[in-house]
Amino acid sequence: MILDHPIFKRWPAQYPDRLQLFSLPTPNGVKVGIMLEETGLAYEPHRIDIAANESHDPAFLSLNPNGKIPAIYDPEGPSGKPLALFESGAILLYLADKTGQLISSDPNTRYETIQWVMWQMGGVGPMFGQVGFFNKFAGKAYEDKRPRDRYVNESARLLSVLDNRLADRDWVMGTYSIADISLLGWVRNLIGFYEARELVEFDRFHHVQAWFTRGLARPAVQRGLEVTATN
Ligand SMILES: N[C@@H](CCC(=O)N[C@@H](CS)C(=O)NCC(=O)O)C(=O)O
């Protein structure tokens, strides 16, 4: 099997019959690594070094014109036709549908799961990411702390929404799903790499803490967090 897509000129596939993952273990990247490990799908990982600007390489842009990881190429997409996909939320949903795992087949529960994934994509990711910028990266040098505080306050508010949701259930949807997978890497980065644990007063959110511990205890999550960590 030869994969007919420009991405493979720069990142050749050794196992062209497997789903091809282009990623890095960032909060958005780990979602797909975790999902692939949870579902047991055969895949081939390609590490895209965003610090070296590889996500803006023309070959990568041919797969994701938005120039960001993660992206996938499934040689066995719907109806047996190849499917290229970017946006981590869309990829989670696709892989859940492809495998029939980690999303409910009951329509009401399914839409509710999608709702929480959208909440992560539109709220948690962008807000926590800005906390990272203003607390850990270039924005740290800004004297005016109002932008940082704005994102810290909004992130703490989002954490309280999640905390309430988890008050009477182990997982966002009761059972483990793509909603949890979408969120775990972001919470991990916020209190870890972004060094914002105290800023957002994470210790206030007991249900989120317990959920986070449960999530990290899953072997597939542990493996997923390491996917594309090295070449
Ligand atoms: N909404 C996108 C966001 C993807 C995203 O922001 N990826 C970051 C890493 S977490 C990236 O590739 N940054 C490199 C760049 O912007 O050049 C998704 O969820 O897939």
Coordinates of C-alpha atoms and ligand atoms in Angstrom, one line a residue:
M1 CA 0.0 0.0 0.0
I2 CA 1.4 3.5 -1.0
L3 CA -0.2 6.5 0.7
D4 CA -1.0 9.2 -1.8
H5 CA -0.7 12.4 0.2
P6 CA 2.1 15.1 0.2
I7 CA 2.6 14.7 4.0
F8 CA 4.4 11.4 3.4
K9 CA 7.1 12.9 1.2
R10 CA 8.4 14.6 4.3
W11 CA 7.2 12.1 6.9
P12 CA 7.2 8.7 5.2
A13 CA 4.9 5.9 6.5
Q14 CA 6.7 2.7 7.5
Y15 CA 3.3 1.0 8.1
P16 CA 1.0 2.5 5.5
D17 CA -1.9 0.3 6.5
R18 CA -2.0 1.9 10.0
L19 CA -3.6 5.1 11.0
Q20 CA -1.0 7.9 10.8
L21 CA -0.7 10.3 13.7
F22 CA 1.2 13.6 13.4
S23 CA 1.5 15.1 16.9
L24 CA 3.6 16.1 19.9
P25 CA 2.7 15.6 23.6
T26 CA 1.1 19.0 24.2
P27 CA -2.4 19.3 25.8
N28 CA -4.1 19.0 22.4
G29 CA -1.6 16.4 21.1
V30 CA -1.9 14.0 24.0
K31 CA -5.7 13.7 23.4
V32 CA -5.2 11.7 20.3
G33 CA -2.3 9.6 21.7
I34 CA -4.5 8.7 24.7
M35 CA -7.5 8.0 22.5
L36 CA -5.5 5.7 20.3
E37 CA -4.1 3.8 23.3
E38 CA -7.5 3.5 24.9
T39 CA -9.1 2.1 21.7
G40 CA -6.3 -0.2 20.7
L41 CA -6.3 1.0 17.1
A42 CA -3.1 0.3 15.2
Y43 CA -1.3 3.5 14.4
E44 CA 2.0 5.0 13.4
P45 CA 3.2 8.1 15.3
H46 CA 5.1 10.9 13.6
R47 CA 6.7 13.5 15.9
I48 CA 6.1 17.1 14.7
D49 CA 8.5 19.5 16.3
I50 CA 6.5 22.7 16.6
A51 CA 9.4 24.5 18.3
A52 CA 11.4 23.9 15.1
N53 CA 8.4 25.2 13.1
E54 CA 7.7 21.8 11.5
S55 CA 3.9 22.4 11.7
H56 CA 4.4 25.2 9.2
D57 CA 6.4 23.1 6.7
P58 CA 4.5 23.0 3.4
A59 CA 4.1 19.2 3.7
F60 CA 2.5 19.5 7.1
L61 CA 0.3 22.4 5.8
S62 CA -1.0 20.1 3.1
L63 CA -2.5 18.0 5.9
N64 CA -3.5 20.8 8.2
P65 CA -3.7 24.3 6.6
N66 CA -4.0 25.7 10.1
G67 CA -0.4 24.7 10.9
K68 CA -1.1 23.0 14.2
I69 CA -0.9 19.5 15.7
P70 CA -2.5 17.1 16.1
A71 CA -3.6 15.8 12.7
I72 CA -4.3 12.3 11.4
Y73 CA -4.5 10.4 8.1
D74 CA -6.6 7.3 8.2
P75 CA -5.9 5.1 5.1
E76 CA -9.1 3.2 6.0
G77 CA -11.5 6.1 6.6
P78 CA -15.3 5.9 6.2
S79 CA -16.4 3.7 3.3
G80 CA -12.8 2.5 3.0
K81 CA -11.6 5.9 1.6
P82 CA -8.7 7.7 3.2
L83 CA -9.5 10.5 5.6
A84 CA -7.3 13.4 6.6
L85 CA -8.4 15.3 9.7
F86 CA -7.2 18.1 12.0
E87 CA -8.7 19.7 15.2
S88 CA -8.3 17.4 18.2
G89 CA -12.0 17.5 19.0
A90 CA -13.0 16.4 15.6
I91 CA -10.4 13.6 15.7
L92 CA -11.7 12.4 19.1
L93 CA -15.2 12.2 17.7
Y94 CA -14.1 10.5 14.6
L95 CA -12.1 7.9 16.4
A96 CA -14.9 7.3 18.9
D97 CA -17.3 6.7 16.0
K98 CA -14.8 4.6 14.1
T99 CA -14.3 2.2 17.0
G100 CA -17.7 2.5 18.7
Q101 CA -15.8 3.3 21.9
L102 CA -15.8 6.2 24.5
I103 CA -19.0 7.8 23.3
S104 CA -22.5 6.6 24.0
S105 CA -24.7 5.3 21.1
D106 CA -27.7 6.8 22.9
P107 CA -28.3 10.1 21.0
N108 CA -29.1 12.2 24.1
T109 CA -25.9 11.1 25.9
R110 CA -23.9 11.3 22.7
Y111 CA -24.8 15.0 22.2
E112 CA -24.1 15.7 25.8
T113 CA -20.7 14.2 25.5
I114 CA -20.1 16.3 22.4
Q115 CA -21.3 19.4 24.3
W116 CA -18.5 18.8 27.0
V117 CA -15.9 18.3 24.3
M118 CA -17.0 21.6 22.7
W119 CA -16.8 23.2 26.1
Q120 CA -13.2 22.0 26.4
M121 CA -12.3 23.1 22.9
G122 CA -13.9 26.5 23.0
G123 CA -13.3 27.4 26.7
V124 CA -10.8 25.3 28.7
G125 CA -8.1 25.0 25.9
P126 CA -8.0 28.6 24.9
M127 CA -8.2 30.0 28.5
F128 CA -5.7 27.6 30.1
G129 CA -3.4 28.2 27.1
Q130 CA -3.4 31.9 27.8
V131 CA -2.5 31.2 31.4
G132 CA 0.4 29.3 30.0
F133 CA 1.4 32.3 27.8
F134 CA 1.1 34.9 30.6
N135 CA 2.5 32.8 33.4
K136 CA 5.2 30.6 31.9
F137 CA 6.1 31.9 28.4
A138 CA 6.7 35.3 26.8
G139 CA 3.9 37.0 28.6
K140 CA 5.5 36.3 31.9
A141 CA 7.7 39.4 31.3
Y142 CA 4.8 41.8 31.0
E143 CA 4.6 44.0 34.0
D144 CA 0.9 44.6 33.8
K145 CA -0.6 41.4 35.4
R146 CA -4.2 42.2 34.3
P147 CA -4.2 40.0 31.2
R148 CA -2.8 37.1 33.2
D149 CA -5.3 37.6 36.0
R150 CA -8.2 37.7 33.5
Y151 CA -7.2 34.3 32.2
V152 CA -6.5 32.9 35.6
N153 CA -9.9 34.0 36.9
E154 CA -11.7 32.5 33.8
S155 CA -9.7 29.3 34.2
A156 CA -10.6 29.0 37.9
R157 CA -14.3 29.6 36.9
L158 CA -14.1 26.8 34.3
L159 CA -12.5 24.5 36.9
S160 CA -15.4 25.3 39.3
V161 CA -17.9 24.3 36.5
L162 CA -16.0 21.0 36.0
D163 CA -15.8 20.5 39.8
N164 CA -19.6 20.9 40.1
R165 CA -20.1 18.5 37.2
L166 CA -17.9 15.9 38.9
A167 CA -19.5 16.3 42.4
D168 CA -21.7 13.2 41.9
R169 CA -19.9 11.2 39.2
D170 CA -16.5 9.8 38.6
W171 CA -16.2 11.0 35.0
V172 CA -17.7 13.9 33.1
M173 CA -20.4 11.7 31.5
G174 CA -20.6 9.2 34.4
T175 CA -18.6 6.7 32.4
Y176 CA -15.2 7.5 31.0
S177 CA -15.4 9.1 27.5
I178 CA -13.8 11.4 25.0
A179 CA -14.9 14.3 27.2
D180 CA -12.5 13.2 29.9
I181 CA -9.8 12.5 27.4
S182 CA -10.1 16.1 26.0
L183 CA -9.7 17.6 29.4
L184 CA -7.0 15.6 31.2
G185 CA -4.0 17.0 29.3
W186 CA -5.1 20.6 29.9
V187 CA -5.6 20.2 33.6
R188 CA -2.2 18.5 33.8
N189 CA -0.5 21.3 32.0
L190 CA -2.2 24.1 34.0
I191 CA -1.1 22.8 37.3
G192 CA 2.2 21.3 36.0
F193 CA 4.1 22.8 33.1
Y194 CA 2.3 26.2 33.3
E195 CA 3.0 26.4 37.0
A196 CA -0.4 27.8 37.8
R197 CA -1.6 25.4 40.5
E198 CA -1.5 28.1 43.2
L199 CA -2.7 30.9 40.9
V200 CA -6.0 29.0 40.1
E201 CA -6.2 27.7 43.7
F202 CA -6.4 24.1 42.4
D203 CA -6.6 22.6 45.8
R204 CA -10.1 24.1 46.2
F205 CA -11.4 21.8 43.4
H206 CA -11.6 18.4 45.2
H207 CA -13.7 16.6 42.7
V208 CA -11.5 17.7 39.8
Q209 CA -8.5 16.5 41.8
A210 CA -10.0 13.1 42.4
W211 CA -11.0 12.8 38.7
F212 CA -7.5 13.8 37.6
T213 CA -5.9 11.2 39.9
R214 CA -8.3 8.6 38.4
G215 CA -7.5 9.6 34.9
L216 CA -3.7 9.5 35.4
A217 CA -4.0 6.0 36.9
R218 CA -5.3 4.6 33.6
P219 CA -2.5 2.7 31.9
A220 CA -3.7 3.9 28.4
V221 CA -3.5 7.5 29.6
Q222 CA 0.0 7.0 30.9
R223 CA 1.1 5.5 27.5
G224 CA -0.8 8.1 25.6
L225 CA 1.0 10.9 27.3
E226 CA 4.3 9.6 26.0
V227 CA 3.2 9.1 22.3
T228 CA 5.5 11.2 20.1
A229 CA 7.5 12.3 23.1
T230 CA 10.6 11.0 21.3
N231 CA 11.4 10.3 17.7
Ligands
LIG1 N1 -7.9 23.8 18.2 C1 -6.7 23.0 17.8 C2 -5.5 23.7 18.5 C3 -4.2 23.0 18.1 C4 -3.1 23.7 18.8 O1 -3.2 24.8 19.3 N2 -1.9 23.0 18.7 C5 -0.7 23.6 19.2 C6 0.0 22.7 20.2 S1 -1.1 22.4 21.6 C7 0.3 23.9 18.0 O2 0.4 23.1 17.1 N3 1.0 25.0 18.1 C8 2.0 25.3 17.1 C9 1.8 26.6 16.4 O3 0.8 27.2 16.6 O4 2.7 26.9 15.6 C10 -6.9 21.6 18.2 O5 -7.5 21.3 19.3 O6 -6.4 20.7 17.5

